[in-house]
PDB file of C-alpha atoms in Angstrom:
ATOM      1  CA  MET A   1      94.994  98.288 114.514  1.00 37.00           C
ATOM      2  CA  ALA A   2      97.255  97.108 116.926  1.00 39.00           C
ATOM      3  CA  ARG A   3      98.934  99.683 118.853  1.00 44.00           C
ATOM      4  CA  GLN A   4     102.906 100.540 117.921  1.00 49.00           C
ATOM      5  CA  ASP A   5     104.921 101.375 120.844  1.00 52.00           C
ATOM      6  CA  THR A   6     105.783  97.729 122.137  1.00 50.00           C
ATOM      7  CA  ILE A   7     108.907  96.882 123.390  1.00 42.00           C
ATOM      8  CA  TRP A   8     109.344  95.161 120.241  1.00 46.00           C
ATOM      9  CA  GLU A   9     109.219  98.103 118.370  1.00 54.00           C
ATOM     10  CA  ARG A  10     111.052 100.265 120.387  1.00 53.00           C
ATOM     11  CA  PHE A  11     113.788  98.007 121.489  1.00 45.00           C
ATOM     12  CA  LEU A  12     114.241  94.427 120.279  1.00 49.00           C
ATOM     13  CA  SER A  13     113.697  95.150 116.899  1.00 58.00           C
ATOM     14  CA  PRO A  14     116.423  97.442 116.198  1.00 64.00           C
ATOM     15  CA  ILE A  15     118.962  95.091 118.294  1.00 59.00           C
ATOM     16  CA  VAL A  16     117.567  92.054 115.551  1.00 59.00           C
ATOM     17  CA  ARG A  17     117.858  94.130 112.948  1.00 65.00           C
ATOM     18  CA  SER A  18     121.641  94.119 113.169  1.00 68.00           C
ATOM     19  CA  PHE A  19     122.303  90.717 112.781  1.00 69.00           C
ATOM     20  CA  ILE A  20     120.258  90.626 109.775  1.00 74.00           C
ATOM     21  CA  ASN A  21     122.065  91.334 106.371  1.00 80.00           C
ATOM     22  CA  GLU A  22     119.542  94.283 105.119  1.00 80.00           C
ATOM     23  CA  GLU A  23     121.546  94.636 101.629  1.00 88.00           C
ATOM     24  CA  GLU A  24     120.669  90.501 100.696  1.00 89.00           C
ATOM     25  CA  LEU A  25     117.084  91.167 101.495  1.00 89.00           C
ATOM     26  CA  GLN A  26     116.847  94.315  99.608  1.00 91.00           C
ATOM     27  CA  ARG A  27     118.720  92.681  96.512  1.00 95.00           C
ATOM     28  CA  TYR A  28     115.912  89.119  97.114  1.00 95.00           C
ATOM     29  CA  TYR A  29     113.154  91.855  96.961  1.00 94.00           C
ATOM     30  CA  LYS A  30     113.938  93.277  94.124  1.00 96.00           C
ATOM     31  CA  SER A  31     114.817  90.146  92.308  1.00 97.00           C
ATOM     32  CA  VAL A  32     111.381  88.880  92.518  1.00 98.00           C
ATOM     33  CA  ASP A  33     107.808  90.094  90.749  1.00 98.00           C
ATOM     34  CA  TRP A  34     105.696  89.705  93.933  1.00 97.00           C
ATOM     35  CA  GLU A  35     102.615  90.905  91.970  1.00 97.00           C
ATOM     36  CA  ALA A  36     103.300  88.367  89.441  1.00 98.00           C
ATOM     37  CA  GLU A  37     104.203  85.172  91.324  1.00 98.00           C
ATOM     38  CA  GLY A  38     101.922  85.891  94.187  1.00 98.00           C
ATOM     39  CA  ALA A  39      99.135  86.394  91.491  1.00 98.00           C
ATOM     40  CA  ALA A  40      99.385  82.498  90.656  1.00 98.00           C
ATOM     41  CA  PHE A  41      98.626  82.115  93.909  1.00 98.00           C
ATOM     42  CA  GLN A  42      95.671  83.854  94.358  1.00 97.00           C
ATOM     43  CA  LYS A  43      92.454  81.847  94.477  1.00 96.00           C
ATOM     44  CA  ALA A  44      88.660  84.093  93.445  1.00 95.00           C
ATOM     45  CA  ASP A  45      86.889  82.291  95.812  1.00 95.00           C
ATOM     46  CA  ILE A  46      89.027  82.819  98.888  1.00 96.00           C
ATOM     47  CA  THR A  47      87.628  85.953 101.067  1.00 95.00           C
ATOM     48  CA  ILE A  48      90.196  87.344 103.557  1.00 95.00           C
ATOM     49  CA  PRO A  49      89.013  88.022 107.114  1.00 95.00           C
ATOM     50  CA  ASP A  50      89.033  90.516 108.361  1.00 93.00           C
ATOM     51  CA  TYR A  51      90.757  89.837 111.600  1.00 90.00           C
ATOM     52  CA  TYR A  52      94.072  89.323 109.535  1.00 90.00           C
ATOM     53  CA  SER A  53      93.676  91.800 107.231  1.00 87.00           C
ATOM     54  CA  SER A  54      92.890  94.995 109.655  1.00 78.00           C
ATOM     55  CA  GLN A  55      96.090  93.909 112.218  1.00 76.00           C
ATOM     56  CA  ASN A  56      99.531  94.458 112.584  1.00 68.00           C
ATOM     57  CA  PHE A  57     101.306  91.536 113.084  1.00 71.00           C
ATOM     58  CA  HIS A  58     105.057  92.092 114.644  1.00 60.00           C
ATOM     59  CA  GLY A  59     104.722  95.583 113.875  1.00 56.00           C
ATOM     60  CA  ILE A  60     104.645  95.007 110.417  1.00 63.00           C
ATOM     61  CA  ASP A  61     102.078  97.364 108.579  1.00 64.00           C
ATOM     62  CA  GLY A  62      99.983  95.124 106.616  1.00 67.00           C
ATOM     63  CA  GLY A  63     100.397  92.475 108.321  1.00 78.00           C
ATOM     64  CA  TYR A  64     101.394  89.075 106.336  1.00 89.00           C
ATOM     65  CA  LEU A  65      99.410  90.227 103.315  1.00 93.00           C
ATOM     66  CA  THR A  66     102.521  92.189 102.223  1.00 92.00           C
ATOM     67  CA  ALA A  67     105.748  91.285  99.803  1.00 94.00           C
ATOM     68  CA  GLY A  68     107.690  93.057 102.726  1.00 89.00           C
ATOM     69  CA  ALA A  69     106.489  90.934 105.109  1.00 90.00           C
ATOM     70  CA  ALA A  70     107.803  87.375 103.592  1.00 94.00           C
ATOM     71  CA  VAL A  71     110.516  89.111 102.831  1.00 92.00           C
ATOM     72  CA  SER A  72     111.341  89.692 106.444  1.00 87.00           C
ATOM     73  CA  TYR A  73     109.132  87.078 108.487  1.00 90.00           C
ATOM     74  CA  ASP A  74     112.976  84.302 108.177  1.00 93.00           C
ATOM     75  CA  PRO A  75     115.204  86.457 108.870  1.00 88.00           C
ATOM     76  CA  ILE A  76     113.549  87.851 112.353  1.00 84.00           C
ATOM     77  CA  THR A  77     112.260  84.685 113.322  1.00 89.00           C
ATOM     78  CA  GLN A  78     115.287  82.685 113.676  1.00 90.00           C
ATOM     79  CA  TYR A  79     116.175  85.543 116.322  1.00 83.00           C
ATOM     80  CA  VAL A  80     113.006  85.404 118.689  1.00 85.00           C
ATOM     81  CA  LEU A  81     112.910  81.408 118.716  1.00 93.00           C
ATOM     82  CA  PRO A  82     114.870  80.414 121.589  1.00 92.00           C
ATOM     83  CA  PRO A  83     116.899  78.190 121.646  1.00 96.00           C
ATOM     84  CA  GLY A  84     116.723  77.942 118.014  1.00 96.00           C
ATOM     85  CA  GLU A  85     114.235  78.091 115.558  1.00 97.00           C
ATOM     86  CA  ASN A  86     114.823  74.985 113.595  1.00 97.00           C
ATOM     87  CA  LEU A  87     114.993  73.153 117.171  1.00 98.00           C
ATOM     88  CA  VAL A  88     111.808  74.033 118.020  1.00 98.00           C
ATOM     89  CA  ARG A  89     110.294  73.263 114.594  1.00 98.00           C
ATOM     90  CA  GLN A  90     111.922  69.774 115.153  1.00 98.00           C
ATOM     91  CA  PHE A  91     109.954  69.606 118.857  1.00 98.00           C
ATOM     92  CA  LEU A  92     107.004  69.336 116.830  1.00 98.00           C
ATOM     93  CA  ILE A  93     108.044  67.060 113.746  1.00 98.00           C
ATOM     94  CA  ASP A  94     109.244  64.646 116.930  1.00 98.00           C
ATOM     95  CA  SER A  95     105.796  64.739 118.956  1.00 98.00           C
ATOM     96  CA  ILE A  96     104.309  63.290 115.596  1.00 98.00           C
ATOM     97  CA  GLN A  97     103.767  59.513 116.203  1.00 97.00           C
ATOM     98  CA  CYS A  98     101.414  58.891 112.651  1.00 97.00           C
ATOM     99  CA  LYS A  99     103.294  57.575 109.194  1.00 97.00           C
ATOM    100  CA  PRO A 100     101.409  59.979 107.560  1.00 98.00           C
ATOM    101  CA  ARG A 101     100.545  59.389 103.123  1.00 98.00           C
ATOM    102  CA  ARG A 102      99.306  63.239 102.512  1.00 98.00           C
ATOM    103  CA  ILE A 103     100.358  65.830 105.430  1.00 99.00           C
ATOM    104  CA  LEU A 104      98.218  69.525 105.680  1.00 99.00           C
ATOM    105  CA  ASP A 105     100.014  72.254 107.456  1.00 99.00           C
ATOM    106  CA  LEU A 106      97.951  74.829 108.606  1.00 98.00           C
ATOM    107  CA  GLY A 107      99.196  78.828 108.458  1.00 98.00           C
ATOM    108  CA  CYS A 108     102.187  77.429 106.393  1.00 98.00           C
ATOM    109  CA  GLY A 109     103.541  81.186 106.339  1.00 97.00           C
ATOM    110  CA  THR A 110     106.952  81.334 104.279  1.00 98.00           C
ATOM    111  CA  GLY A 111     106.640  77.286 105.022  1.00 98.00           C
ATOM    112  CA  SER A 112     109.769  76.446 107.500  1.00 98.00           C
ATOM    113  CA  THR A 113     107.746  73.489 108.632  1.00 98.00           C
ATOM    114  CA  THR A 114     106.499  72.868 106.181  1.00 99.00           C
ATOM    115  CA  LEU A 115     109.631  72.183 104.361  1.00 98.00           C
ATOM    116  CA  MET A 116     110.440  70.160 107.827  1.00 98.00           C
ATOM    117  CA  LEU A 117     107.595  67.287 107.339  1.00 98.00           C
ATOM    118  CA  LYS A 118     108.585  67.065 103.714  1.00 98.00           C
ATOM    119  CA  GLN A 119     112.091  66.325 104.629  1.00 98.00           C
ATOM    120  CA  ALA A 120     111.009  63.909 107.498  1.00 98.00           C
ATOM    121  CA  PHE A 121     107.994  61.986 105.968  1.00 98.00           C
ATOM    122  CA  PRO A 122     109.790  61.816 102.369  1.00 98.00           C
ATOM    123  CA  GLY A 123     107.290  59.560 100.817  1.00 98.00           C
ATOM    124  CA  ALA A 124     103.990  61.642 101.875  1.00 98.00           C
ATOM    125  CA  GLU A 125     102.267  64.287 100.240  1.00 98.00           C
ATOM    126  CA  VAL A 126     102.375  67.293 101.739  1.00 99.00           C
ATOM    127  CA  ILE A 127     100.616  70.585 101.320  1.00 99.00           C
ATOM    128  CA  GLY A 128     101.421  74.034 102.695  1.00 99.00           C
ATOM    129  CA  LEU A 129      98.183  76.448 103.240  1.00 98.00           C
ATOM    130  CA  ASP A 130      98.266  79.809 103.913  1.00 98.00           C
ATOM    131  CA  LEU A 131      95.937  83.273 103.294  1.00 98.00           C
ATOM    132  CA  SER A 132      99.387  85.731 101.971  1.00 97.00           C
ATOM    133  CA  PRO A 133     100.080  84.733  98.179  1.00 98.00           C
ATOM    134  CA  TYR A 134     103.036  86.697  99.370  1.00 97.00           C
ATOM    135  CA  MET A 135     104.710  84.136 102.044  1.00 97.00           C
ATOM    136  CA  LEU A 136     103.529  81.056  99.561  1.00 98.00           C
ATOM    137  CA  VAL A 137     106.063  82.809  96.986  1.00 98.00           C
ATOM    138  CA  ARG A 138     108.485  83.100  99.244  1.00 98.00           C
ATOM    139  CA  ALA A 139     107.633  79.579 100.928  1.00 98.00           C
ATOM    140  CA  SER A 140     107.771  78.105  96.726  1.00 98.00           C
ATOM    141  CA  HIS A 141     111.145  79.523  96.551  1.00 98.00           C
ATOM    142  CA  LYS A 142     112.448  77.980 100.008  1.00 98.00           C
ATOM    143  CA  ALA A 143     111.056  74.811  98.284  1.00 98.00           C
ATOM    144  CA  LYS A 144     112.778  74.921  94.875  1.00 98.00           C
ATOM    145  CA  LEU A 145     115.814  75.647  96.487  1.00 98.00           C
ATOM    146  CA  ALA A 146     115.704  72.408  98.937  1.00 98.00           C
ATOM    147  CA  GLY A 147     114.651  70.603  96.050  1.00 98.00           C
ATOM    148  CA  LEU A 148     111.443  69.529  97.550  1.00 98.00           C
ATOM    149  CA  ASP A 149     108.190  68.432  96.128  1.00 98.00           C
ATOM    150  CA  ILE A 150     105.494  70.456  98.267  1.00 98.00           C
ATOM    151  CA  GLU A 151     102.231  71.709  96.902  1.00 98.00           C
ATOM    152  CA  TRP A 152     100.832  75.556  98.436  1.00 98.00           C
ATOM    153  CA  ILE A 153      97.725  76.484  98.474  1.00 98.00           C
ATOM    154  CA  GLN A 154      96.232  79.654  99.417  1.00 98.00           C
ATOM    155  CA  GLY A 155      93.787  78.864 101.382  1.00 98.00           C
ATOM    156  CA  ASN A 156      91.743  79.523 104.868  1.00 98.00           C
ATOM    157  CA  ALA A 157      92.186  77.342 107.676  1.00 98.00           C
ATOM    158  CA  GLU A 158      88.970  77.681 108.994  1.00 98.00           C
ATOM    159  CA  GLN A 159      87.376  76.468 105.643  1.00 98.00           C
ATOM    160  CA  THR A 160      89.513  74.706 103.525  1.00 98.00           C
ATOM    161  CA  GLY A 161      87.694  72.985 101.227  1.00 97.00           C
ATOM    162  CA  PHE A 162      89.508  69.913 101.282  1.00 98.00           C
ATOM    163  CA  LYS A 163      87.377  66.399 101.931  1.00 98.00           C
ATOM    164  CA  ASP A 164      86.674  64.496 105.191  1.00 98.00           C
ATOM    165  CA  SER A 165      89.161  62.532 106.233  1.00 98.00           C
ATOM    166  CA  SER A 166      91.874  63.808 102.985  1.00 98.00           C
ATOM    167  CA  PHE A 167      94.754  63.538 105.233  1.00 98.00           C
ATOM    168  CA  ASP A 168      96.561  61.496 107.715  1.00 98.00           C
ATOM    169  CA  LEU A 169      98.259  64.491 109.719  1.00 98.00           C
ATOM    170  CA  VAL A 170      96.729  68.149 109.995  1.00 99.00           C
ATOM    171  CA  THR A 171      99.614  70.336 111.861  1.00 99.00           C
ATOM    172  CA  ALA A 172     100.043  74.226 112.762  1.00 98.00           C
ATOM    173  CA  SER A 173     102.610  76.083 114.034  1.00 98.00           C
ATOM    174  CA  LEU A 174     103.247  79.698 115.408  1.00 96.00           C
ATOM    175  CA  LEU A 175      99.256  79.876 113.909  1.00 97.00           C
ATOM    176  CA  PHE A 176      96.797  79.603 117.222  1.00 97.00           C
ATOM    177  CA  HIS A 177      98.470  83.169 119.259  1.00 94.00           C
ATOM    178  CA  GLU A 178      97.545  84.680 116.149  1.00 93.00           C
ATOM    179  CA  THR A 179      93.891  84.255 115.783  1.00 95.00           C
ATOM    180  CA  PRO A 180      91.166  85.015 117.636  1.00 96.00           C
ATOM    181  CA  THR A 181      89.723  82.279 120.183  1.00 97.00           C
ATOM    182  CA  ALA A 182      86.665  81.177 118.432  1.00 97.00           C
ATOM    183  CA  VAL A 183      88.660  80.886 114.964  1.00 98.00           C
ATOM    184  CA  SER A 184      91.006  79.060 116.767  1.00 98.00           C
ATOM    185  CA  GLN A 185      88.352  76.636 117.844  1.00 98.00           C
ATOM    186  CA  THR A 186      86.517  76.357 114.410  1.00 98.00           C
ATOM    187  CA  ILE A 187      90.103  75.795 113.004  1.00 98.00           C
ATOM    188  CA  LEU A 188      90.363  72.642 115.199  1.00 98.00           C
ATOM    189  CA  HIS A 189      86.934  71.346 114.013  1.00 98.00           C
ATOM    190  CA  GLU A 190      87.948  71.991 110.541  1.00 98.00           C
ATOM    191  CA  CYS A 191      91.229  69.866 111.660  1.00 98.00           C
ATOM    192  CA  PHE A 192      88.751  67.133 113.237  1.00 98.00           C
ATOM    193  CA  ARG A 193      86.726  67.119 109.412  1.00 98.00           C
ATOM    194  CA  LEU A 194      89.433  66.567 107.871  1.00 98.00           C
ATOM    195  CA  LEU A 195      91.215  63.437 109.453  1.00 98.00           C
ATOM    196  CA  PRO A 196      90.128  59.829 109.365  1.00 97.00           C
ATOM    197  CA  ALA A 197      89.463  57.947 112.774  1.00 97.00           C
ATOM    198  CA  GLY A 198      93.128  57.453 114.113  1.00 97.00           C
ATOM    199  CA  GLY A 199      94.311  60.671 112.018  1.00 98.00           C
ATOM    200  CA  GLU A 200      96.513  63.075 113.778  1.00 98.00           C
ATOM    201  CA  VAL A 201      97.133  66.971 114.562  1.00 98.00           C
ATOM    202  CA  ALA A 202      99.411  68.421 116.594  1.00 98.00           C
ATOM    203  CA  ILE A 203      99.924  72.211 117.282  1.00 98.00           C
ATOM    204  CA  LEU A 204     103.053  74.165 117.830  1.00 98.00           C
ATOM    205  CA  ASP A 205     102.697  77.200 119.620  1.00 97.00           C
ATOM    206  CA  GLY A 206     103.771  79.642 122.697  1.00 96.00           C
ATOM    207  CA  ASN A 207     103.424  77.779 126.261  1.00 96.00           C
ATOM    208  CA  GLN A 208      99.661  79.009 127.159  1.00 96.00           C
ATOM    209  CA  GLN A 209     101.229  78.710 131.075  1.00 95.00           C
ATOM    210  CA  THR A 210     104.514  80.439 130.610  1.00 93.00           C
ATOM    211  CA  LEU A 211     102.255  83.215 128.910  1.00 92.00           C
ATOM    212  CA  ARG A 212      99.389  83.338 131.670  1.00 91.00           C
ATOM    213  CA  ASN A 213     102.267  83.887 134.568  1.00 90.00           C
ATOM    214  CA  LEU A 214     105.096  86.418 132.558  1.00 84.00           C
ATOM    215  CA  GLU A 215     102.690  88.715 131.337  1.00 79.00           C
ATOM    216  CA  TRP A 216     105.279  91.022 130.081  1.00 75.00           C
ATOM    217  CA  LEU A 217     106.356  88.230 127.523  1.00 69.00           C
ATOM    218  CA  THR A 218     102.808  89.133 125.639  1.00 70.00           C
ATOM    219  CA  ASN A 219     103.460  92.991 125.613  1.00 70.00           C
ATOM    220  CA  ILE A 220     107.001  92.213 124.392  1.00 68.00           C
ATOM    221  CA  PHE A 221     105.806  91.284 120.287  1.00 65.00           C
ATOM    222  CA  GLU A 222     102.799  93.770 118.416  1.00 66.00           C
ATOM    223  CA  GLU A 223     100.554  90.596 118.624  1.00 81.00           C
ATOM    224  CA  PRO A 224      96.683  91.408 118.812  1.00 87.00           C
ATOM    225  CA  TYR A 225      95.425  87.944 120.066  1.00 92.00           C
ATOM    226  CA  ILE A 226      98.034  87.022 122.255  1.00 91.00           C
ATOM    227  CA  LYS A 227      96.534  87.657 125.596  1.00 91.00           C
ATOM    228  CA  ASP A 228      93.252  86.198 124.910  1.00 94.00           C
ATOM    229  CA  TYR A 229      95.431  82.547 123.437  1.00 96.00           C
ATOM    230  CA  ALA A 230      97.694  82.845 126.794  1.00 95.00           C
ATOM    231  CA  ALA A 231      94.744  82.864 128.479  1.00 95.00           C
ATOM    232  CA  ALA A 232      92.935  79.790 127.019  1.00 97.00           C
ATOM    233  CA  SER A 233      93.785  76.146 126.743  1.00 98.00           C
ATOM    234  CA  VAL A 234      94.417  73.984 123.480  1.00 98.00           C
ATOM    235  CA  ASP A 235      93.696  70.891 125.503  1.00 98.00           C
ATOM    236  CA  ASN A 236      90.361  72.221 125.738  1.00 98.00           C
ATOM    237  CA  TRP A 237      89.925  73.660 122.134  1.00 98.00           C
ATOM    238  CA  MET A 238      90.995  70.139 121.125  1.00 98.00           C
ATOM    239  CA  ASN A 239      88.430  68.175 123.415  1.00 97.00           C
ATOM    240  CA  LYS A 240      85.525  70.091 122.095  1.00 98.00           C
ATOM    241  CA  ALA A 241      86.343  69.680 118.923  1.00 98.00           C
ATOM    242  CA  GLY A 242      86.279  65.686 119.302  1.00 97.00           C
ATOM    243  CA  PHE A 243      89.727  64.924 119.805  1.00 98.00           C
ATOM    244  CA  ALA A 244      90.791  62.067 121.891  1.00 98.00           C
ATOM    245  CA  ALA A 245      94.142  61.406 124.016  1.00 97.00           C
ATOM    246  CA  VAL A 246      95.100  65.532 123.970  1.00 98.00           C
ATOM    247  CA  GLN A 247      98.997  65.920 125.131  1.00 98.00           C
ATOM    248  CA  THR A 248     100.562  69.184 125.792  1.00 98.00           C
ATOM    249  CA  LEU A 249     104.128  68.757 125.678  1.00 97.00           C
ATOM    250  CA  ASP A 250     106.106  71.223 127.575  1.00 97.00           C
ATOM    251  CA  TRP A 251     109.306  72.586 125.898  1.00 95.00           C
ATOM    252  CA  TRP A 252     112.665  75.404 126.631  1.00 94.00           C
ATOM    253  CA  PHE A 253     109.394  76.599 129.226  1.00 93.00           C
ATOM    254  CA  ILE A 254     107.875  78.836 126.337  1.00 94.00           C
ATOM    255  CA  HIS A 255     107.124  76.519 123.648  1.00 97.00           C
ATOM    256  CA  GLN A 256     104.936  73.683 123.526  1.00 98.00           C
ATOM    257  CA  VAL A 257     103.118  71.026 121.228  1.00 98.00           C
ATOM    258  CA  THR A 258      99.704  69.956 121.817  1.00 98.00           C
ATOM    259  CA  ARG A 259      99.273  66.647 120.022  1.00 98.00           C
ATOM    260  CA  ALA A 260      95.567  64.290 119.512  1.00 98.00           C
ATOM    261  CA  VAL A 261      93.873  61.566 117.431  1.00 98.00           C
ATOM    262  CA  LYS A 262      90.447  61.633 115.862  1.00 98.00           C
ATOM    263  CA  PRO A 263      88.645  58.659 118.240  1.00 97.00           C
ATOM    264  CA  LEU A 264      88.399  54.969 116.267  1.00 90.00           C
ATOM    265  CA  ALA A 265      84.329  55.589 114.857  1.00 69.00           C
ATOM    266  CA  PRO A 266      81.827  53.452 117.241  1.00 56.00           C
ATOM    267  CA  THR A 267      80.725  50.302 115.591  1.00 41.00           C
ATOM    268  CA  LYS A 268      78.445  47.054 116.291  1.00 42.00           C
ATOM    269  CA  GLU A 269      81.061  44.994 114.903  1.00 38.00           C
ATOM    270  CA  TYR A 270      84.380  44.038 115.644  1.00 34.00           C
ATOM    271  CA  ALA A 271      86.802  41.239 114.312  1.00 35.00           C
ATOM    272  CA  VAL A 272      88.328  38.488 115.763  1.00 35.00           C
ATOM    273  CA  ASP A 273      90.456  35.968 114.055  1.00 34.00           C
ATOM    274  CA  SER A 274      89.891  38.099 110.932  1.00 32.00           C
ATOM    275  CA  ALA A 275      86.139  37.050 110.818  1.00 34.00           C
ATOM    276  CA  TRP A 276      83.516  39.893 111.925  1.00 31.00           C
ATOM    277  CA  ILE A 277      80.969  38.869 114.649  1.00 31.00           C
ATOM    278  CA  PRO A 278      78.180  40.831 116.365  1.00 34.00           C
ATOM    279  CA  ALA A 279      79.728  42.655 119.017  1.00 33.00           C
ATOM    280  CA  PRO A 280      78.211  41.868 122.551  1.00 33.00           C
ATOM    281  CA  GLY A 281      74.594  43.220 123.287  1.00 32.00           C
ATOM    282  CA  TYR A 282      74.480  43.590 119.100  1.00 26.00           C
TER     283      TYR A 282
END
């Protein structure tokens, strides 16, 4: 288990909680039959990986596999993503260059970015995928309240089960600092498989250079894999997965978005004036 004496747990958590209406959260928590609604999302063929189920995240016992995590995630996150959670997530949206018809948001959690993707691309089919059925329950409630048609699916980002080339855009927000390095690389290989030639991937997470230079930032929150994330490079992961035009954009010192495209498949022919002719050297 991750250690419990983090700066977050000892000092920052009490401060953040002073801004949260815990009575309101308790009313919401008690109003939901979490086991029944969570069961509606659970898939019998989904195996929860050990790296996800055996660790605490942000000081939450049991990590994200609890109803309590689903209830407390949003109220806390809004205070720990300066200069503002919506602005940070909008940074991801603004980096997207394609006009997607089908979008997959990996590790969607309570669906905050997923909802913004649907609002930005209202004509697109949007799917949010997460391992935690409780987080999906919360996400579905938020979508219903916002009047947004989004499909929520329990699944593993490493092996989603979707067909090859079935999405125009794949995204992930605040996911990779919570997964081991090998898993992050596997997820990007899965993203590559899911996209057609020209498809786009966009990853929002902590700024790796900042985290490397300011180690105390990695000690604030109870994050078992964040130091490995900080020492790595999403750009390198993207390149190893086969992506092209890899670009990382830094924003507000502690955030970054890395976007890339799946390169066009090599061909022995090319088009001129709508007529196909052999390529040189063919």
